Tab-separated table of C-alpha atoms and ligand atoms in Angstrom:
chain	number	residue	atom	x	y	z
M	22	MET	CA	-5.237	44.393	27.562
M	23	PRO	CA	-3.684	40.866	28.532
M	24	ARG	CA	-0.055	39.984	27.679
M	25	LEU	CA	0.528	36.925	25.541
M	26	SER	CA	1.959	35.137	28.627
M	27	GLU	CA	-1.130	35.454	30.787
M	28	VAL	CA	-3.428	34.438	27.541
M	29	ILE	CA	-1.187	31.177	27.197
M	30	ALA	CA	-1.461	30.379	30.948
M	31	ALA	CA	-5.152	30.294	30.535
M	32	LEU	CA	-5.073	28.334	27.689
M	33	ASP	CA	-2.679	25.831	29.202
M	34	ALA	CA	-4.940	25.594	32.067
M	35	LEU	CA	-7.478	24.345	29.452
M	36	TRP	CA	-5.281	22.089	27.641
M	37	PRO	CA	-2.417	20.976	29.912
M	38	PRO	CA	0.680	20.449	27.614
M	39	GLU	CA	1.733	17.588	29.807
M	40	ARG	CA	-1.384	15.651	28.726
M	41	ALA	CA	-0.109	15.827	25.181
M	42	GLU	CA	1.297	12.534	23.393
M	43	GLN	CA	4.924	12.242	23.569
M	44	TRP	CA	5.495	12.621	19.953
M	45	ASP	CA	3.407	15.799	19.556
M	46	ALA	CA	4.439	19.350	19.365
M	47	VAL	CA	2.487	21.661	21.222
M	48	GLY	CA	2.724	24.947	22.709
M	49	THR	CA	3.658	28.439	21.535
M	50	VAL	CA	5.349	28.246	18.160
M	51	CYS	CA	6.274	32.188	17.778
M	52	GLY	CA	5.366	35.153	19.778
M	53	ASP	CA	6.866	37.615	22.280
M	54	PRO	CA	5.310	36.827	25.912
M	55	ASP	CA	5.186	40.408	26.840
M	56	ALA	CA	3.018	41.582	23.443
M	57	GLU	CA	-0.295	42.753	24.095
M	58	ILE	CA	-3.298	40.818	23.026
M	59	ASP	CA	-6.415	42.225	21.762
M	60	ARG	CA	-7.794	39.711	18.954
M	61	VAL	CA	-7.408	35.882	18.736
M	62	LEU	CA	-8.249	33.729	15.835
M	63	PHE	CA	-9.092	29.858	16.118
M	64	ALA	CA	-8.402	27.574	13.504
M	65	VAL	CA	-7.631	23.785	12.856
M	66	ASP	CA	-4.561	24.464	10.560
M	67	PRO	CA	-1.733	27.066	10.836
M	68	VAL	CA	-1.588	27.226	7.183
M	69	GLN	CA	-0.893	30.652	5.023
M	70	GLU	CA	-4.543	31.343	4.593
M	71	ILE	CA	-5.009	31.339	8.218
M	72	ALA	CA	-1.895	33.518	8.899
M	73	ASP	CA	-3.262	35.970	6.034
M	74	GLU	CA	-6.869	36.142	7.689
M	75	ALA	CA	-5.097	36.861	11.113
M	76	ILE	CA	-3.322	39.732	9.354
M	77	THR	CA	-6.769	40.823	7.729
M	78	LEU	CA	-8.410	40.705	10.764
M	79	GLY	CA	-5.584	42.620	13.040
M	80	ALA	CA	-5.510	39.719	15.571
M	81	GLN	CA	-2.132	39.182	17.473
M	82	LEU	CA	-2.594	35.517	18.286
M	83	ILE	CA	-3.827	32.306	16.470
M	84	VAL	CA	-4.720	29.282	18.324
M	85	ALA	CA	-4.305	26.304	16.033
M	86	HIS	CA	-5.129	22.593	16.682
M	87	HIS	CA	-2.510	21.050	14.242
M	88	PRO	CA	1.211	21.851	14.854
M	89	LEU	CA	3.054	23.856	12.272
M	90	TYR	CA	6.248	21.693	12.782
M	91	LEU	CA	5.647	18.145	14.093
M	92	ARG	CA	9.005	16.732	13.691
M	93	GLY	CA	11.504	19.850	14.286
M	94	THR	CA	13.232	21.627	11.614
M	95	THR	CA	16.570	23.460	11.080
M	96	THR	CA	15.153	26.404	9.043
M	97	VAL	CA	12.264	28.870	8.914
M	98	ALA	CA	13.457	30.376	5.583
M	99	ALA	CA	10.511	31.999	3.727
M	100	SER	CA	11.435	29.781	0.786
M	101	HIS	CA	9.513	27.198	2.343
M	102	PHE	CA	5.630	27.195	2.743
M	103	LYS	CA	6.116	26.606	6.782
M	104	GLY	CA	9.068	29.259	6.757
M	105	ARG	CA	6.647	31.741	5.042
M	106	VAL	CA	4.189	31.381	7.593
M	107	VAL	CA	6.552	31.946	10.360
M	108	HIS	CA	8.024	35.059	8.093
M	109	SER	CA	4.325	36.518	7.961
M	110	LEU	CA	3.228	35.857	11.471
M	111	ILE	CA	6.510	37.527	13.016
M	112	LYS	CA	6.429	40.474	10.529
M	113	HIS	CA	2.821	41.255	11.700
M	114	ASP	CA	3.530	40.545	15.575
M	115	ILE	CA	1.233	37.507	15.451
M	116	ALA	CA	1.847	34.738	17.706
M	117	LEU	CA	0.888	31.231	17.180
M	118	HIS	CA	-0.025	28.746	19.807
M	119	VAL	CA	-0.695	24.976	19.242
M	120	ALA	CA	-3.220	22.831	21.401
M	121	HIS	CA	-3.153	19.326	19.889
M	122	THR	CA	-3.514	15.855	21.527
M	123	ASN	CA	-3.893	17.872	24.883
M	124	ALA	CA	-7.041	19.266	23.428
M	125	ASP	CA	-8.032	15.844	22.184
M	126	THR	CA	-7.697	14.434	25.853
M	127	ALA	CA	-9.230	17.377	27.685
M	128	ASP	CA	-12.378	17.709	29.539
M	129	PRO	CA	-14.283	19.250	27.364
M	130	GLY	CA	-12.053	18.263	24.297
M	131	VAL	CA	-11.966	17.925	20.527
M	132	SER	CA	-14.562	14.845	20.588
M	133	ASP	CA	-16.906	16.655	23.056
M	134	ALA	CA	-17.273	19.575	20.447
M	135	LEU	CA	-17.885	16.973	17.527
M	136	ALA	CA	-20.701	15.376	19.767
M	137	GLY	CA	-22.073	18.609	20.662
M	138	ALA	CA	-22.262	19.847	17.019
M	139	LEU	CA	-24.642	16.886	16.450
M	140	ASP	CA	-26.476	17.370	19.609
M	141	LEU	CA	-25.342	13.948	20.883
M	142	ARG	CA	-25.355	13.142	24.655
M	143	VAL	CA	-22.149	12.413	25.855
M	144	THR	CA	-22.138	9.357	28.338
M	145	GLY	CA	-18.409	8.689	28.947
M	146	PRO	CA	-14.861	8.395	26.927
M	147	LEU	CA	-14.226	5.834	24.325
M	148	VAL	CA	-10.750	5.195	25.608
M	149	ALA	CA	-10.844	5.701	29.433
M	150	GLU	CA	-6.883	5.782	29.859
M	151	ASN	CA	-6.414	8.778	27.877
M	152	ASN	CA	-9.852	10.168	27.738
M	153	LEU	CA	-9.929	9.978	24.031
M	154	GLY	CA	-12.928	9.865	22.037
M	155	ARG	CA	-16.587	9.851	23.309
M	156	ILE	CA	-19.385	7.617	23.642
M	157	CYS	CA	-22.660	9.124	22.937
M	158	GLU	CA	-26.242	8.154	23.070
M	159	LEU	CA	-28.942	9.764	20.440
M	160	ASP	CA	-32.184	11.324	21.922
M	161	HIS	CA	-34.030	8.749	19.750
M	162	PRO	CA	-32.995	5.960	17.633
M	163	GLU	CA	-32.625	6.948	13.742
M	164	THR	CA	-31.445	4.754	10.744
M	165	LEU	CA	-27.441	4.984	10.062
M	166	SER	CA	-28.539	7.059	6.916
M	167	GLU	CA	-30.305	9.657	9.013
M	168	PHE	CA	-27.538	9.611	11.232
M	169	ALA	CA	-25.056	10.390	8.445
M	170	ALA	CA	-27.374	13.082	7.197
M	171	ARG	CA	-27.171	14.666	10.570
M	172	ALA	CA	-23.499	14.820	10.526
M	173	ALA	CA	-23.658	16.189	6.749
M	174	LYS	CA	-25.762	18.863	8.195
M	175	ARG	CA	-24.161	19.896	10.973
M	176	LEU	CA	-20.704	19.572	10.329
M	177	PRO	CA	-19.094	22.475	8.138
M	178	THR	CA	-19.447	21.664	4.300
M	179	THR	CA	-16.454	19.917	2.899
M	180	SER	CA	-15.783	18.469	-0.759
M	181	GLN	CA	-15.656	14.988	0.855
M	182	GLY	CA	-18.840	15.295	2.472
M	183	ILE	CA	-19.799	12.284	4.670
M	184	ARG	CA	-18.917	8.617	3.512
M	185	VAL	CA	-20.787	5.458	5.112
M	186	ALA	CA	-20.137	2.085	5.343
M	187	GLY	CA	-22.639	-0.519	6.580
M	188	ASP	CA	-26.405	-1.055	6.139
M	189	PRO	CA	-28.209	2.403	5.853
M	190	THR	CA	-31.293	1.251	7.313
M	191	MET	CA	-29.621	-0.219	10.429
M	192	ILE	CA	-30.878	1.432	13.671
M	193	VAL	CA	-28.320	3.538	15.419
M	194	ARG	CA	-28.743	4.458	19.274
M	195	ARG	CA	-25.563	4.646	20.665
M	196	VAL	CA	-22.633	5.791	18.938
M	197	ALA	CA	-18.676	6.491	19.191
M	198	VAL	CA	-17.138	9.719	17.942
M	199	ALA	CA	-13.583	10.818	17.685
M	200	GLY	CA	-12.546	13.885	16.037
M	201	GLY	CA	-9.563	13.602	13.798
M	202	SER	CA	-8.096	10.387	12.454
M	203	GLY	CA	-10.046	7.611	14.097
M	204	ASP	CA	-8.897	4.297	12.456
M	205	GLY	CA	-6.578	3.273	15.609
M	206	LEU	CA	-9.610	3.241	17.733
M	207	PHE	CA	-11.381	0.225	16.325
M	208	ASP	CA	-10.505	-2.203	19.274
M	209	ALA	CA	-12.112	0.535	21.774
M	210	VAL	CA	-15.034	0.939	19.409
M	211	ARG	CA	-15.691	-2.597	19.425
M	212	ALA	CA	-15.310	-3.114	22.976
M	213	ALA	CA	-17.836	-0.248	23.630
M	214	GLY	CA	-20.657	-2.266	21.454
M	215	VAL	CA	-21.752	0.770	19.894
M	216	ASP	CA	-24.051	0.843	16.834
M	217	ALA	CA	-22.022	3.219	14.812
M	218	PHE	CA	-18.805	5.202	14.762
M	219	LEU	CA	-18.345	9.085	13.543
M	220	THR	CA	-14.572	9.945	12.727
M	221	ALA	CA	-12.358	10.740	10.006
M	222	ASP	CA	-9.442	9.124	7.813
M	223	LEU	CA	-10.884	5.594	7.913
M	224	ARG	CA	-8.508	3.403	5.641
M	225	HIS	CA	-9.697	0.368	3.669
M	226	HIS	CA	-8.452	-2.236	5.671
M	227	PRO	CA	-9.461	-1.228	9.257
M	228	ALA	CA	-12.814	-0.176	7.684
M	229	SER	CA	-13.626	-3.316	5.890
M	230	GLU	CA	-12.676	-5.656	8.834
M	231	ALA	CA	-14.812	-3.598	11.008
M	232	VAL	CA	-18.048	-3.974	9.133
M	233	GLN	CA	-17.282	-7.362	8.533
M	234	HIS	CA	-16.880	-8.495	12.336
M	235	THR	CA	-19.680	-6.701	13.384
M	236	PRO	CA	-23.006	-4.805	12.241
M	237	LEU	CA	-20.970	-1.779	12.873
M	238	GLY	CA	-21.974	1.465	11.005
M	239	LEU	CA	-19.073	3.756	9.957
M	240	VAL	CA	-19.619	7.422	9.367
M	241	ASP	CA	-16.216	9.192	7.651
M	242	ALA	CA	-16.329	13.148	7.570
M	243	ALA	CA	-13.430	15.123	6.548
M	244	HIS	CA	-10.635	15.228	9.204
M	245	TRP	CA	-11.023	19.050	9.287
M	246	ALA	CA	-14.679	19.009	9.500
M	247	THR	CA	-14.562	16.713	12.698
M	248	GLU	CA	-12.305	19.270	14.230
M	249	TRP	CA	-13.488	22.428	13.349
M	250	PRO	CA	-16.224	22.376	16.025
M	251	TRP	CA	-13.391	22.235	18.585
M	252	CYS	CA	-12.616	25.995	17.372
M	253	GLU	CA	-16.008	27.365	18.314
M	254	GLN	CA	-15.964	25.402	21.828
M	255	ALA	CA	-12.425	26.621	22.540
M	256	ALA	CA	-13.244	30.192	21.341
M	257	SER	CA	-16.432	30.534	23.735
M	258	GLN	CA	-13.949	28.980	26.663
M	259	LEU	CA	-11.358	31.680	26.042
M	260	ASP	CA	-14.090	34.294	25.882
M	261	GLU	CA	-15.519	33.335	29.172
M	262	ILE	CA	-12.114	33.652	30.537
M	263	SER	CA	-11.831	36.857	29.102
M	264	ASP	CA	-15.017	38.196	30.634
M	265	ARG	CA	-14.024	36.908	33.848
M	266	ASN	CA	-10.738	38.548	33.906
M	267	GLY	CA	-12.172	41.717	32.357
M	268	TRP	CA	-9.476	41.085	29.394
M	269	GLY	CA	-12.005	42.427	26.825
M	270	LEU	CA	-10.601	40.082	24.274
M	271	ARG	CA	-12.213	39.744	20.856
M	272	VAL	CA	-12.372	36.149	19.808
M	273	HIS	CA	-12.951	34.917	16.330
M	274	VAL	CA	-13.235	31.481	14.656
M	275	SER	CA	-11.824	31.162	11.047
M	276	LYS	CA	-14.552	29.707	8.496
M	277	THR	CA	-12.052	29.105	6.117
M	278	VAL	CA	-12.179	25.514	4.621
M	279	THR	CA	-8.548	24.293	5.172
M	280	ASP	CA	-9.298	20.681	4.267
M	281	PRO	CA	-6.968	19.747	1.593
M	282	TRP	CA	-9.470	17.593	-0.479
M	283	SER	CA	-10.814	20.600	-2.619
M	284	SER	CA	-13.305	18.668	-5.025
M	285	HIS	CA	-14.995	15.565	-5.372
M	286	HIS	CA	-16.434	13.475	-8.338
M	287	ASN	CA	-19.180	10.917	-7.681
M	288	SER	CA	-18.536	7.822	-9.784
M	289	GLY	CA	-22.161	6.747	-9.173
M	290	ALA	CA	-23.652	4.020	-7.248
M	291	PRO	CA	-21.879	0.664	-7.700
M	292	ASN	CA	-24.003	-2.348	-8.741
Z	321	ZN	ZN1	-6.326	16.580	13.423
């Protein structure tokens, strides 16, 4: 059985921590470097449900995409929900490791996994300087509506489902995809000249301006759903490393939906 430090070294090689954004908080949140690791659980959010799942599973390591503490803290008291997560983990000898913007910009990274989930052919990065987002081609042209239906079918189910902006009958051949919040990437999307943009967390003004300026179609999924495919990709990467090293790790991907939006009421089609 490998030690935590050996597993972390392998994960750091996949997603070098120095490639994380300055404001980010990646790396090991808790865990003993000498602890032996047998089971690993991958998840998007390091929330209590995931800690509980790791306890039930008997995992010794959670690898999460989102940081637990992004801005630092002065307390891990269990009276706070984040402190409770830390207590649950330490009580059960479970380590927590975060790969966030270093996984976004890796090769393969979060957006490669998103593209893969939809069977899109990646032709290059959306933002070359930091390898963020991907430009992709479809095997055959389809309408924006068909493309959105593909996203709805291939991504994990959420209450939000898929929101679409733009003419549903427009033909889509090339798309940009970005796992997680993508509305800071519109300049790159416009420069790429793609037909549609699949991402999450699009706000009113950037979305409105994007559809007014160009015939760009927008496909907005739940943030969690756009990043979840990375868990499967990352799990299979670690599985391969485990096989190569004879570690015998048992690697799991959480199917717990931790998207905070939990229900949806359709108000009907506007006139
Ligand atoms: Zn995210």
